[in-house]
Short mmCIF file of C-alpha atoms (C1' of nucleotides) in Angstrom, two decimals:
data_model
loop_
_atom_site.label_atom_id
_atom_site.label_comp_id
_atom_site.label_asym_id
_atom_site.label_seq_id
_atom_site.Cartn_x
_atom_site.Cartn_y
_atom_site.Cartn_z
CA UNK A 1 52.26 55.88 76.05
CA UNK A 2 51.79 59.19 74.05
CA UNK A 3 51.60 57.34 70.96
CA UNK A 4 49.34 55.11 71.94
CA UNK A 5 46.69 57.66 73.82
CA UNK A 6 47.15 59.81 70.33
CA UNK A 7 46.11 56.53 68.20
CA UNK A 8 43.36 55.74 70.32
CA UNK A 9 41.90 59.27 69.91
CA UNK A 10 42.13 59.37 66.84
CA UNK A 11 40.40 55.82 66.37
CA UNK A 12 37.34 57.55 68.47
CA UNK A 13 37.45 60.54 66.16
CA UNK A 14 36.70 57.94 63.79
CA UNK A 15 34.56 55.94 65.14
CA UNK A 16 32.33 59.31 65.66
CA UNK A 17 32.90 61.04 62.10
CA UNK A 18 32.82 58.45 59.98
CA UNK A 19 30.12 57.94 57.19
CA UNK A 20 30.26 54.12 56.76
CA UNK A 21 29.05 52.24 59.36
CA UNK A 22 28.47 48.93 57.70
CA UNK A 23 29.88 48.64 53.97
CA UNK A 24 28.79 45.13 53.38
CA UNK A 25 25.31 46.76 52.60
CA UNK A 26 26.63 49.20 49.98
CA UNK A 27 27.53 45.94 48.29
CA UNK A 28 25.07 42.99 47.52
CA UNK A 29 27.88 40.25 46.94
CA UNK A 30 29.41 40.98 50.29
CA UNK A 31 25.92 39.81 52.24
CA UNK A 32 25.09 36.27 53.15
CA UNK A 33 21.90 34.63 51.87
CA UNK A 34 19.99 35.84 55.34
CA UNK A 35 20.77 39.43 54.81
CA UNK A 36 20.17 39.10 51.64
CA UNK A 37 16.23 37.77 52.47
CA UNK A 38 16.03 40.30 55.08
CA UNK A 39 16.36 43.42 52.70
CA UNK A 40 13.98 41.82 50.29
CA UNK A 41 11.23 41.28 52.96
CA UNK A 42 11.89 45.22 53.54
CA UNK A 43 11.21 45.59 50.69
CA UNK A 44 7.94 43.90 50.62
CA UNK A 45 7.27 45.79 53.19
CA UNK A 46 7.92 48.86 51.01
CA UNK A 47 5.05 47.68 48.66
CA UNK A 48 7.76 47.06 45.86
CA UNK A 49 8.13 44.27 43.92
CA UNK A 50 4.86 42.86 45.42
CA UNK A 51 3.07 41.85 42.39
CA UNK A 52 5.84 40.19 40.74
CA UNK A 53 6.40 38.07 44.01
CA UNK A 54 2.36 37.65 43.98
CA UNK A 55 2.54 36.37 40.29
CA UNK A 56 5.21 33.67 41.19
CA UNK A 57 2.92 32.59 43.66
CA UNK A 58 -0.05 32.12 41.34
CA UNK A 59 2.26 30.45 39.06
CA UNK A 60 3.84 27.56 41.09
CA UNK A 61 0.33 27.42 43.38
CA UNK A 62 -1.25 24.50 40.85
CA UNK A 63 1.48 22.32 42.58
CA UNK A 64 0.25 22.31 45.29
CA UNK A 65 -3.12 20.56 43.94
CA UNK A 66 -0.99 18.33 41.70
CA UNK A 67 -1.21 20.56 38.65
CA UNK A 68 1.79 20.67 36.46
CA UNK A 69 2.41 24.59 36.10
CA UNK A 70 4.08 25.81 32.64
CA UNK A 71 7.27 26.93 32.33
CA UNK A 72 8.52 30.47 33.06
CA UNK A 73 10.30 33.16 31.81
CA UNK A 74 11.39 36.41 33.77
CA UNK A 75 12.10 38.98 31.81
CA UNK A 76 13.70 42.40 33.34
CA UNK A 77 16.55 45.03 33.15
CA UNK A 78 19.62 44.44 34.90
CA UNK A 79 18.92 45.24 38.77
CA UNK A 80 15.43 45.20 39.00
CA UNK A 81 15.53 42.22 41.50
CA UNK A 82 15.09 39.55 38.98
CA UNK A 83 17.34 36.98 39.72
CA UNK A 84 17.04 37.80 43.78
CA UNK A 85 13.26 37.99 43.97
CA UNK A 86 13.30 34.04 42.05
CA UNK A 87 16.47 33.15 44.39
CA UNK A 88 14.36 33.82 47.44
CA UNK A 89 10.94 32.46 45.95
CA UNK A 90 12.50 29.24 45.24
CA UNK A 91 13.52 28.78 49.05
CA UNK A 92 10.17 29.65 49.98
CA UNK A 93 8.77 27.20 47.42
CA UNK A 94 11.04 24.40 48.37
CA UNK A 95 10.10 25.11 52.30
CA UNK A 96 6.91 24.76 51.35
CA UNK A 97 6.87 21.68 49.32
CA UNK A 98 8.74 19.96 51.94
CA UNK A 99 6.41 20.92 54.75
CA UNK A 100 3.52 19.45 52.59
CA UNK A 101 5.47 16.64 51.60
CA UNK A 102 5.76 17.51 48.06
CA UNK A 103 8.76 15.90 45.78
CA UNK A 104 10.88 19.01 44.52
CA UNK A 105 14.75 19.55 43.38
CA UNK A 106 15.26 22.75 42.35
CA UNK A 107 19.01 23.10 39.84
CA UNK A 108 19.99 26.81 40.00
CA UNK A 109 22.34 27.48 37.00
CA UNK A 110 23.50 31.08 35.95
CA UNK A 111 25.09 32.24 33.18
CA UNK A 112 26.12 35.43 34.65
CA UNK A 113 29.78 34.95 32.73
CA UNK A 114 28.82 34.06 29.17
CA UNK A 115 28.98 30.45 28.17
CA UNK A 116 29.01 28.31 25.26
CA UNK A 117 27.17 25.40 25.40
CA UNK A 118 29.51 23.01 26.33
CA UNK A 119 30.50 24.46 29.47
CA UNK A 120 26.37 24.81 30.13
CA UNK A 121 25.94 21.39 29.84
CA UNK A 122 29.16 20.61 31.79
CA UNK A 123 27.55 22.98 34.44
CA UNK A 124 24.07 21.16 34.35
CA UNK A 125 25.90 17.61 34.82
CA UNK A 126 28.09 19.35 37.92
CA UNK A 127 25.22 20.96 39.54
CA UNK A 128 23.90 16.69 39.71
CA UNK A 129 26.99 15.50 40.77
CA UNK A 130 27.72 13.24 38.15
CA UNK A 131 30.71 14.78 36.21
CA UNK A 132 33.80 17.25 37.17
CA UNK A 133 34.50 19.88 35.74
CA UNK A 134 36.51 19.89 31.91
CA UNK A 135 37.91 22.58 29.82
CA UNK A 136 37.35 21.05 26.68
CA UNK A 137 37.14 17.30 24.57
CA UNK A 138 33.28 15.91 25.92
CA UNK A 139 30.82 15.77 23.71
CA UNK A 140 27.42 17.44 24.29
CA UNK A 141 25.54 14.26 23.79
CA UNK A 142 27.50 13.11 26.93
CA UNK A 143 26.72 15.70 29.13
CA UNK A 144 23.54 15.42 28.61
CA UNK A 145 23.15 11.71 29.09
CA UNK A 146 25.10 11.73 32.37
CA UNK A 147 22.15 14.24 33.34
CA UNK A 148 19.36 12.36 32.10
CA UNK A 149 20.83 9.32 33.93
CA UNK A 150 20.60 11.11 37.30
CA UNK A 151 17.06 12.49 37.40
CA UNK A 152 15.49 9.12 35.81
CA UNK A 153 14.35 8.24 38.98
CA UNK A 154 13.04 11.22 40.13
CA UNK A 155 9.61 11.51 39.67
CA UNK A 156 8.31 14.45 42.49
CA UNK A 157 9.11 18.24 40.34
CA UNK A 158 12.00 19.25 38.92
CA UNK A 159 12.65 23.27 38.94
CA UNK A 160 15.50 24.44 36.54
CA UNK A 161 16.12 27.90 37.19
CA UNK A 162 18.61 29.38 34.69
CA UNK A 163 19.76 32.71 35.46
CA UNK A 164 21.05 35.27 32.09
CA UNK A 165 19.65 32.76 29.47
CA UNK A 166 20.79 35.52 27.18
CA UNK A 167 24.41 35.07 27.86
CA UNK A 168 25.02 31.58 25.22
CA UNK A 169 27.34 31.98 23.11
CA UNK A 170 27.44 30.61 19.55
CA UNK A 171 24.42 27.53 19.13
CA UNK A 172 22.01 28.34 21.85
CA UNK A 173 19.89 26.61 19.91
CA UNK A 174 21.05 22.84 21.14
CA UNK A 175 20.71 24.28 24.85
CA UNK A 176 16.73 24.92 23.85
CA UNK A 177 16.41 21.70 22.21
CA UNK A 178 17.77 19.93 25.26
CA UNK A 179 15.88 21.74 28.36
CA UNK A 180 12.28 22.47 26.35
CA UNK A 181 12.72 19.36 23.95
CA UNK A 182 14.69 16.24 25.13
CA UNK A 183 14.62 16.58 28.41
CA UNK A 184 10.81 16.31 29.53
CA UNK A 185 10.19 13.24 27.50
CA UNK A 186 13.21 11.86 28.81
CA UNK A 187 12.90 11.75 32.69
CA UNK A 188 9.74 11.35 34.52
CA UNK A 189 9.61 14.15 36.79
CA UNK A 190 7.51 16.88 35.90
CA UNK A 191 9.81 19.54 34.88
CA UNK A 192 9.49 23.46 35.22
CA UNK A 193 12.22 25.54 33.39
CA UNK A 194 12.47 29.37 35.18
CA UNK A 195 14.36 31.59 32.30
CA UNK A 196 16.04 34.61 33.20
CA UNK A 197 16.79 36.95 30.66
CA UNK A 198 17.60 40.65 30.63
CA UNK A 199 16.46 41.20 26.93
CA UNK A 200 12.39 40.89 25.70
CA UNK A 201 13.68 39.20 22.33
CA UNK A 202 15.72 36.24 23.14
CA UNK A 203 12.84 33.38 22.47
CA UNK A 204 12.94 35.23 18.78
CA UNK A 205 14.87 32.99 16.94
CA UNK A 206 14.30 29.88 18.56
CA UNK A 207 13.61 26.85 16.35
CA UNK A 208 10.16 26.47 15.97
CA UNK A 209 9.96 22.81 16.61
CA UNK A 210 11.68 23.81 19.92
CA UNK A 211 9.29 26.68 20.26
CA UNK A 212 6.00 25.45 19.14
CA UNK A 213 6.97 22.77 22.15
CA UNK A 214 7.63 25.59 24.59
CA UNK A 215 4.26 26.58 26.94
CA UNK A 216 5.61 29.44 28.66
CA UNK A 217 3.65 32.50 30.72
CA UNK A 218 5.69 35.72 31.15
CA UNK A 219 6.80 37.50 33.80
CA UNK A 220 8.26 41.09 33.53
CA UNK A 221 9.42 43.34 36.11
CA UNK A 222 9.46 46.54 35.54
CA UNK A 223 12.38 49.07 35.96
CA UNK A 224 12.66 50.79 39.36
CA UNK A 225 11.03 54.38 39.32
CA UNK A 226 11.99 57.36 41.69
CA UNK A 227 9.81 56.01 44.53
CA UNK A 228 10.95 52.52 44.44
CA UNK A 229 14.63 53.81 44.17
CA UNK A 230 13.93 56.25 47.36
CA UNK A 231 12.45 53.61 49.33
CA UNK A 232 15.47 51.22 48.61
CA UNK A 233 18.02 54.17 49.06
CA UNK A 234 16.66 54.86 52.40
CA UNK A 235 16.78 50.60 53.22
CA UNK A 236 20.19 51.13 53.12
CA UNK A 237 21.69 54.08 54.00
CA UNK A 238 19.79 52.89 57.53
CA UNK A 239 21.85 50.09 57.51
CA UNK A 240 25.20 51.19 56.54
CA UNK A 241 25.82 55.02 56.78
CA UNK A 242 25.71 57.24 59.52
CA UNK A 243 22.45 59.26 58.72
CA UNK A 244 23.78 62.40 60.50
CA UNK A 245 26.63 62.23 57.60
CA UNK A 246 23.99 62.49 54.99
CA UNK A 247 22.94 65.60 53.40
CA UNK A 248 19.14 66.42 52.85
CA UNK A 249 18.12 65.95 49.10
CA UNK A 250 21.29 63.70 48.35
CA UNK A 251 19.73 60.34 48.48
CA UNK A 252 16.63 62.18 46.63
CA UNK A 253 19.23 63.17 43.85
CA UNK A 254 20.10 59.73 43.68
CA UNK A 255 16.97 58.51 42.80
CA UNK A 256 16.03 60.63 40.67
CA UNK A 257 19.41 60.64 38.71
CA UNK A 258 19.33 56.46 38.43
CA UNK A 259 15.25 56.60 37.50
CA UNK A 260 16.28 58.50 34.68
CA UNK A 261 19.08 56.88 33.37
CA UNK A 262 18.54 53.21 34.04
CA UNK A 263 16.04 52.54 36.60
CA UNK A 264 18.81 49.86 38.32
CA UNK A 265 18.79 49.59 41.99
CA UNK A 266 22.68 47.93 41.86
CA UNK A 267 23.81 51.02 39.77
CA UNK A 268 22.05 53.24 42.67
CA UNK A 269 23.36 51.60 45.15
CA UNK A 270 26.84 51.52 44.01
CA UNK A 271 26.58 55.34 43.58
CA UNK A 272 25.53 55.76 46.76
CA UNK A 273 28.36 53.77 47.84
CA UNK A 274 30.98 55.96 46.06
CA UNK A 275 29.79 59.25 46.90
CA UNK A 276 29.90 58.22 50.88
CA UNK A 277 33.34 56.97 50.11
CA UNK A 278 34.51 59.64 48.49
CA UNK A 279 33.08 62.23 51.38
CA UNK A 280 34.77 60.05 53.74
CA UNK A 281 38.08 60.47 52.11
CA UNK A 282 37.29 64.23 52.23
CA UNK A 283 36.16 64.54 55.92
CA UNK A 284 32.97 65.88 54.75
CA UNK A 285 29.23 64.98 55.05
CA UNK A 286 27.96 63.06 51.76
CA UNK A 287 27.07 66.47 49.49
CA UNK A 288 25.03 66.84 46.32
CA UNK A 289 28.65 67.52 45.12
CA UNK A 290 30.08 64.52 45.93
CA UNK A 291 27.39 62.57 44.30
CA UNK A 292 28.11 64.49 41.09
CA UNK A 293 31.82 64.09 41.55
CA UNK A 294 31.04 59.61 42.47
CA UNK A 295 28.96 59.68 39.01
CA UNK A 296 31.38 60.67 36.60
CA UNK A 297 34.49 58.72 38.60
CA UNK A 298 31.71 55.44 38.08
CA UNK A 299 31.36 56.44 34.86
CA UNK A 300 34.96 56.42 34.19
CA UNK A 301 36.00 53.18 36.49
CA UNK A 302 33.50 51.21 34.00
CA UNK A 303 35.21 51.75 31.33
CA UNK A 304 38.75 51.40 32.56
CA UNK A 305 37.55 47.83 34.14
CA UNK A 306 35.86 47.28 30.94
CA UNK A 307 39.33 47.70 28.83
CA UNK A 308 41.78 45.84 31.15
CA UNK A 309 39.68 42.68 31.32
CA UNK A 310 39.23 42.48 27.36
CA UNK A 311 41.40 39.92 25.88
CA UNK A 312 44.18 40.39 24.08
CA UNK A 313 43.54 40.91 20.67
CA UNK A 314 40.25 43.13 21.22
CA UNK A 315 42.98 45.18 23.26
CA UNK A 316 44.71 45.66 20.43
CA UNK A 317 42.43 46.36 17.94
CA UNK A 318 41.08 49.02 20.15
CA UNK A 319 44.84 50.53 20.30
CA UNK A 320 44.92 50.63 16.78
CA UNK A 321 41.98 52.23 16.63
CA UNK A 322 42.89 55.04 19.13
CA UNK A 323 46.13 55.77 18.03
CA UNK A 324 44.86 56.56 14.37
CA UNK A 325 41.84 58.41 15.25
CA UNK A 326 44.25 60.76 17.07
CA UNK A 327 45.89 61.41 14.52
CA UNK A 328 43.32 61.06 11.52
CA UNK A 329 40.36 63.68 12.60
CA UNK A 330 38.45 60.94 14.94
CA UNK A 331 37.15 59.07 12.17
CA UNK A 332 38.66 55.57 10.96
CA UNK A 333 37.93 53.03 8.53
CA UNK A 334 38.21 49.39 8.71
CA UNK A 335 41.21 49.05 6.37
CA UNK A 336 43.32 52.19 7.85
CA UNK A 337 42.57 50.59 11.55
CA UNK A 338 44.00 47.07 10.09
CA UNK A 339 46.98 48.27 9.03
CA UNK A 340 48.03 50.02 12.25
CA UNK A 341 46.70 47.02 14.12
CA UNK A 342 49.38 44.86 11.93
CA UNK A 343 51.82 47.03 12.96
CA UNK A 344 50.77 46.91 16.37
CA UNK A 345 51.11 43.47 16.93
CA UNK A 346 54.38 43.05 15.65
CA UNK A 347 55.22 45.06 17.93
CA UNK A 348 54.07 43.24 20.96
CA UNK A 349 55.02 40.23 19.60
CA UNK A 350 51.51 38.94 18.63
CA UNK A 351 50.40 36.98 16.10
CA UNK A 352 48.19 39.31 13.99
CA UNK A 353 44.61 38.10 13.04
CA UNK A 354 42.83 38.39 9.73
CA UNK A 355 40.60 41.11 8.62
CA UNK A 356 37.73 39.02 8.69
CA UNK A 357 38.27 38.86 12.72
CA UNK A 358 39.35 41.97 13.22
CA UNK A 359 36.21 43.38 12.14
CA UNK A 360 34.43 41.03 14.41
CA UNK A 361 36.35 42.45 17.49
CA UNK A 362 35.70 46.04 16.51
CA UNK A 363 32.26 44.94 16.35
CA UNK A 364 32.43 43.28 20.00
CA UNK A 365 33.84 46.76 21.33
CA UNK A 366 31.37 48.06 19.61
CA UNK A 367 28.88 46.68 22.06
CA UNK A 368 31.19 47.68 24.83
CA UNK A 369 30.75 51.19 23.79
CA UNK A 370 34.70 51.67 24.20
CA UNK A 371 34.02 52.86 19.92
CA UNK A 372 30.99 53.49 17.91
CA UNK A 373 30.78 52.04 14.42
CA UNK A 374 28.22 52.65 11.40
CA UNK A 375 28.43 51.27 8.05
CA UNK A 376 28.73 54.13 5.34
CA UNK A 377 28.97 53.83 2.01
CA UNK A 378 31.33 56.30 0.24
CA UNK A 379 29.93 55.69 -2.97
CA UNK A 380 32.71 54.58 -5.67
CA UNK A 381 35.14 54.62 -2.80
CA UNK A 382 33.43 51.55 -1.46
CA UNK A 383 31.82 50.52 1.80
CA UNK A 384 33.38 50.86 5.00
CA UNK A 385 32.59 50.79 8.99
CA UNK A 386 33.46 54.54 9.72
CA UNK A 387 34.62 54.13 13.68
CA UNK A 388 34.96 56.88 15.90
CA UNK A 389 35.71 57.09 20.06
CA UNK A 390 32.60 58.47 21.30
CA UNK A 391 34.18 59.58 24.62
CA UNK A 392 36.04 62.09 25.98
CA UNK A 393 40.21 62.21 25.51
CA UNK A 394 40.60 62.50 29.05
CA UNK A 395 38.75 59.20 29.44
CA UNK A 396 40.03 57.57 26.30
CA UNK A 397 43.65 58.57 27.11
CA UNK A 398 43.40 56.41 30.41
CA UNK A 399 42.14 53.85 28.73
CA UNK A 400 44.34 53.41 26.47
CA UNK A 401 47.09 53.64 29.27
CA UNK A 402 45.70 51.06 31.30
CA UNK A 403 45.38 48.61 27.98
CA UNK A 404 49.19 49.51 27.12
CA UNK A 405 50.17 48.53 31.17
CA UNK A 406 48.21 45.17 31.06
CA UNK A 407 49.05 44.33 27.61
CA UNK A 408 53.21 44.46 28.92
CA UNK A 409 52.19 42.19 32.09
CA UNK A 410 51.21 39.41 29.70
"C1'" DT B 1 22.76 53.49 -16.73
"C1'" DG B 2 26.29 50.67 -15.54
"C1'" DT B 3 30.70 50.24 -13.18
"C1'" DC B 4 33.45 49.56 -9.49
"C1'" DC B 5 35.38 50.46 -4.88
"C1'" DA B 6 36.35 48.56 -0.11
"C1'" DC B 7 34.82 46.52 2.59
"C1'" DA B 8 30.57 43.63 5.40
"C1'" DG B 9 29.40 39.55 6.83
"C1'" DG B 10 27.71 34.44 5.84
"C1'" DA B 11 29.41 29.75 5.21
"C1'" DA B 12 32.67 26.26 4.99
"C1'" DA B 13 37.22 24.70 6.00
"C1'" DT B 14 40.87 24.30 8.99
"C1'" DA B 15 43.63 24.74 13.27
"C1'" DC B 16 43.90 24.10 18.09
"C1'" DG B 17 44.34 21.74 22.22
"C1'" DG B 18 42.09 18.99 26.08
"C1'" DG B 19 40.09 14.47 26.82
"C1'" DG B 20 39.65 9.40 26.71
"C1'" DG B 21 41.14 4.99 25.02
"C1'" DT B 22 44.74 1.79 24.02
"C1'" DA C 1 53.42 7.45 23.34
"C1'" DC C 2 50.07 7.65 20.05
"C1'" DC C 3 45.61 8.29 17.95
"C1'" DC C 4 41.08 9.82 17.26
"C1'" DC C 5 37.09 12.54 19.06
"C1'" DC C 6 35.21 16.71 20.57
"C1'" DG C 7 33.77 21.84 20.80
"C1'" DT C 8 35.62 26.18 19.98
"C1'" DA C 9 38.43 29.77 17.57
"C1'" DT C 10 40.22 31.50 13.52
"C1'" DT C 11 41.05 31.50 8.58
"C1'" DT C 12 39.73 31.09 3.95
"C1'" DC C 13 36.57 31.86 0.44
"C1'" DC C 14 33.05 34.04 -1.18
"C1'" DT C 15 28.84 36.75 -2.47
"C1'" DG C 16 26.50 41.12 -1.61
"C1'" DT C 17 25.97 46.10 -1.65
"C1'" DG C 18 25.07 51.75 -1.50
"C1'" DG C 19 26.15 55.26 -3.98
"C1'" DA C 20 29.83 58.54 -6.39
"C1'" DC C 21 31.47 58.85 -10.78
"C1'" DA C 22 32.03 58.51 -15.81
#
DNA sequence: TGTCCACAGGAAATACGGGGGT
DNA sequence: ACCCCCGTATTTCCTGTGGACA
């Protein structure tokens, strides 16, 4: 009876002192689709993001008086709202059409997780219900039949949104060709193509029969600022913390900090959501401290996530890598980092790749900023990457940890 | 001025392994 | 059980190159 008077006590002292009231809205992909429209239209009413929502309005409008709108491309850094703000647009739109008895399918595909283009076009052919999913052995040609087949009837408009464009690996190119080329002068709906893309330069290199084909308009939206990221901030600390728990000037510090360094609401959020967690584990009230203290232990979570989820060989190349730099003044070459990587993998009992890939997965962590590499020439003593760890050994010695732990579990 | 190092990185060839047909 | 087709992953082959050195 003791016991249980002591527990329940101590369940009210927690009820009454604890930060996080609600964590499902520190954390976007815990909240369902309604709660998902309901911060957005709180965000309208925040004056943010307004004109971009405005400008998807002009855009899709001519439907309404039977006008066949161009395509469109988003363009945005992650976690400015891109990919919600078009989410939520499209339900509108599709609300709309139906009320006014308007023919429209709208295909959402993402590409979140990179993907070649066969699994694309095996996506595309899913998301119309007329193939399964495969791993491997179909040919493009009959993905992309199987899709044509299903929308020939279809004649009202066809909206293909396509989240990440960005994210194709290898031959994007036959992607382009088939959405902006084949596929309008195949089927006789009038299709509108919605491109997502966190980078300004993808369209680039796109074939310019494919391009000189492809009547776009733009849309950008720009990176959060300080006011944007208060106004957000506030949204949800209103919804999930105990506002009693918060300090003055923390959620300020917040926005300032993630303004500066990236302008992404996600990233602000998620530090918001570690500093309350980490005052809660302390008993405290949420502390300009403890968001210093949340933004290096993000910082440092990244990149341990970032190394255990790499495959295999990159793993090991980026062993190799550490365990010479340790030893060799913090500064490798290509050929030095090969060897140990041979030796490496011998020792794990892997086959060991060529040079030629090697380089190509010191050039992939590269661009996960676990190294940095820059060509050099050392003049009669030829041409070399020169890699170096660009983090701290605290940092890098936990990575490497984690790597050696996940690399046994295999 | 030319040579030559130690690779970078492009292109083509080959290996791999799931898929369908038979 | 076997074969051929497919897209992807890796290897093989190769040409290119910035600058120290003789």
């Amino acid at each position: 009876m003791e016991l249980k008077e002591q527990f329940a006590q101590n369940v009210e002292n927690y009820l009454e002192n604890r930060i996080i009231q609600d964590k499902r809205y520190l954390d976007d992909e815990q909240l369902g689709p309604d709660e998902k429209a309901c911060i957005l239209r709180d965000l309208f009413a925040a004056n943010i993001r307004e004109k971009e929502f405005q400008k998807l309005n002009q855009h899709f409008a001519p439907i309404f008086a039977d006008n066949h709108p161009f395509h469109l491309c988003i363009y945005g850094k992650p976690g400015t709202g891109k990919t919600v703000s078009t989410k939520i647009f499209c339900e509108v739109l599709s609300e709309l059409c139906e009320s006014k008895n308007i023919a429209c399918k709208i295909i959402q595909l993402n590409c979140t997780t990179p993907k070649t283009p066969f699994q694309f076009l095996n996506d595309f052919a899913c998301e119309l219900n007329v193939s399964r999913k495969y791993r491997k052995g179909v040919a493009h040609e009959e993905f992309m039949n199987k899709a044509i087949d299903a929308l020939k009837e279809f004649t009202g408009y066809l909206i293909v949104l396509v989240d990440e464009i960005n994210n194709i690996k290898y031959d994007s190119g036959t992607i382009f060709q088939f959405l902006i080329r084949r596929l309008p002068t195949e089927i006789n709906s009038k299709l509108i193509l919605i491109l997502i893309s966190n980078k300004l330069d993808w369209t680039d290199n796109l074939d310019p029969r494919v391009s000189s084909f492809f009547k776009k308009e733009d849309l950008y939206f720009r990176p959060y600022n300080a006011v944007d990221l208060l106004a957000i901030l506030k949204l949800r600390v209103e919804k999930s913390l105990n506002k009693d728990m918060v300090e003055d000037g923390v959620i300020e510090k917040i926005a300032a900090y993630s303004s500066r360094e990236h302008g992404d609401a996600r990233k602000a959020v998620a530090l918001l959501a570690k500093a309350a967690q980490m005052a809660e584990e302390k008993n405290s009230k949420i502390t300009i401290d403890c968001v210093d203290l949340a933004e290096s232990a993000i910082d440092k979570d990244k990149y341990i996530e970032a190394a255990e989820t790499l495959p295999r060989q990159i793993q090991l190349a980026f062993l190799s890598i550490y365990s010479s730099a340790t030893i060799s003044n913090n500064v490798v070459c290509t050929g030095q980092g090969y060897e140990v990587y041979q030796k490496l993998a011998r020792e794990h009992g892997v086959n060991p790749i060529t040079q030629r890939r090697y380089s190509d997965c010191l050039k992939e962590l590269d661009l996960t900023g676990l190294i940095t590499m820059r060509i050099i020439s050392k003049g009669r003593y030829g041409r070399t990457a020169e890699i170096s760890l660009p983090m701290k050994d605290i940092i890098m010695n936990k990575v490497s940890e984690r790597i050696e732990s996940s690399l046994k579990t295999r």
